[in-house]
Amino acid sequence: MANAYFHVFDDRGVIRIAGEDRATFLQGLVSNDVLKVTPEKAGYGAFLTAQGKFLHDFFLIETGDALLIETAADRLDDFFRKLRMYKLRSKVEISVDSDGWIIAAVFGSGALDALDLPAERGAASAFAEGIAFVDPRHADAGARVLLAEVTGGGALGAAGLMETDRDAYDRRRVSLGLPDGSRDMAVEKTVLLEAGFEELGGVD
């Protein structure tokens, strides 16, 4: 595992959507097919303006009785407020759940083997009191891991992964042409197809 690495993000957060209508509620609001997301399959998508322009991108994971949205922390409150606006009579509970999770990227040679994941976009499985999933945009990007905060991040080192910095992750991401939210896409201006979302599996 000498060339497999992990980086723990300090700029990502989580929104939790629970309740019996969680999938149908989100289905009408985002760019991808929420119904394809299962405990074994994570997704990637975006929340758009009424005119179809980019507002937020996110990873979507199903765990237990909830859907977890992993997204940029600096704009998480805005995303949360917009979701609440559309709740109406839907039987859902929407909450910010960032404090409950450690979020990391795992990449490099042997990274997916360390997490016991197949090289299949979006493939997900339980990992050390959390969940790991292959990046739904590109399998060569490696995986994302959400670990319960109470367990700490030691499981990543125990899996034979070496910690690295954000620059190393960004070099990997950029080499594959993967945008990083509003760092790379203009809010309320970017059209998803111009940002390659169809190729990245972000549009159904």
Tab-separated table of N, CA and C in Angstrom, residues 1 106 110-119 123-127 132 134 143 159:
chain	number	residue	atom	x	y	z
A	1	MET	N	0.811	-1.203	0.000
A	1	MET	CA	0.000	0.000	0.000
A	1	MET	C	0.851	1.264	0.000
A	106	VAL	N	-9.444	9.008	-0.422
A	106	VAL	CA	-8.445	7.942	-0.447
A	106	VAL	C	-8.081	7.694	-1.905
A	110	GLY	N	-3.560	1.019	-5.241
A	110	GLY	CA	-3.990	0.124	-4.182
A	110	GLY	C	-4.999	0.720	-3.223
A	111	ALA	N	-5.464	1.953	-3.484
A	111	ALA	CA	-6.383	2.615	-2.556
A	111	ALA	C	-7.703	1.859	-2.425
A	112	LEU	N	-8.272	1.456	-3.547
A	112	LEU	CA	-9.561	0.760	-3.487
A	112	LEU	C	-9.423	-0.619	-2.848
A	113	ASP	N	-8.292	-1.275	-3.087
A	113	ASP	CA	-8.055	-2.579	-2.449
A	113	ASP	C	-7.992	-2.434	-0.935
A	114	ALA	N	-7.400	-1.332	-0.463
A	114	ALA	CA	-7.284	-1.111	0.978
A	114	ALA	C	-8.653	-0.981	1.630
A	115	LEU	N	-9.623	-0.508	0.860
A	115	LEU	CA	-10.983	-0.335	1.379
A	115	LEU	C	-11.905	-1.475	0.969
A	116	ASP	N	-11.349	-2.450	0.266
A	116	ASP	CA	-12.110	-3.608	-0.206
A	116	ASP	C	-13.267	-3.167	-1.103
A	117	LEU	N	-12.957	-2.255	-2.027
A	117	LEU	CA	-13.950	-1.759	-2.971
A	117	LEU	C	-13.564	-2.140	-4.393
A	118	PRO	N	-14.540	-2.473	-5.247
A	118	PRO	CA	-14.249	-2.740	-6.657
A	118	PRO	C	-14.002	-1.431	-7.403
A	119	ALA	N	-13.338	-1.505	-8.530
A	119	ALA	CA	-13.058	-0.309	-9.329
A	119	ALA	C	-14.279	0.049	-10.168
A	123	ALA	N	-19.460	2.510	-6.249
A	123	ALA	CA	-19.587	1.311	-5.416
A	123	ALA	C	-19.312	1.663	-3.959
A	124	ALA	N	-20.200	1.236	-3.058
A	124	ALA	CA	-20.110	1.629	-1.656
A	124	ALA	C	-20.199	0.417	-0.737
A	125	SER	N	-19.597	0.548	0.442
A	125	SER	CA	-19.705	-0.501	1.447
A	125	SER	C	-19.363	0.086	2.809
A	126	ALA	N	-19.732	-0.639	3.844
A	126	ALA	CA	-19.410	-0.215	5.201
A	126	ALA	C	-17.904	-0.264	5.411
A	127	PHE	N	-17.410	0.676	6.224
A	127	PHE	CA	-15.984	0.700	6.547
A	127	PHE	C	-15.809	1.347	7.923
A	132	ALA	N	-17.538	3.807	2.936
A	132	ALA	CA	-16.571	4.159	1.900
A	132	ALA	C	-17.219	3.936	0.549
A	134	VAL	N	-16.488	4.443	-3.912
A	134	VAL	CA	-15.672	4.861	-5.041
A	134	VAL	C	-16.224	6.177	-5.581
A	143	ALA	N	-11.477	6.936	-3.719
A	143	ALA	CA	-12.710	6.775	-2.933
A	143	ALA	C	-12.881	7.929	-1.963
A	159	ALA	N	-5.582	0.713	7.753
A	159	ALA	CA	-5.822	0.042	6.467
A	159	ALA	C	-4.592	0.103	5.553
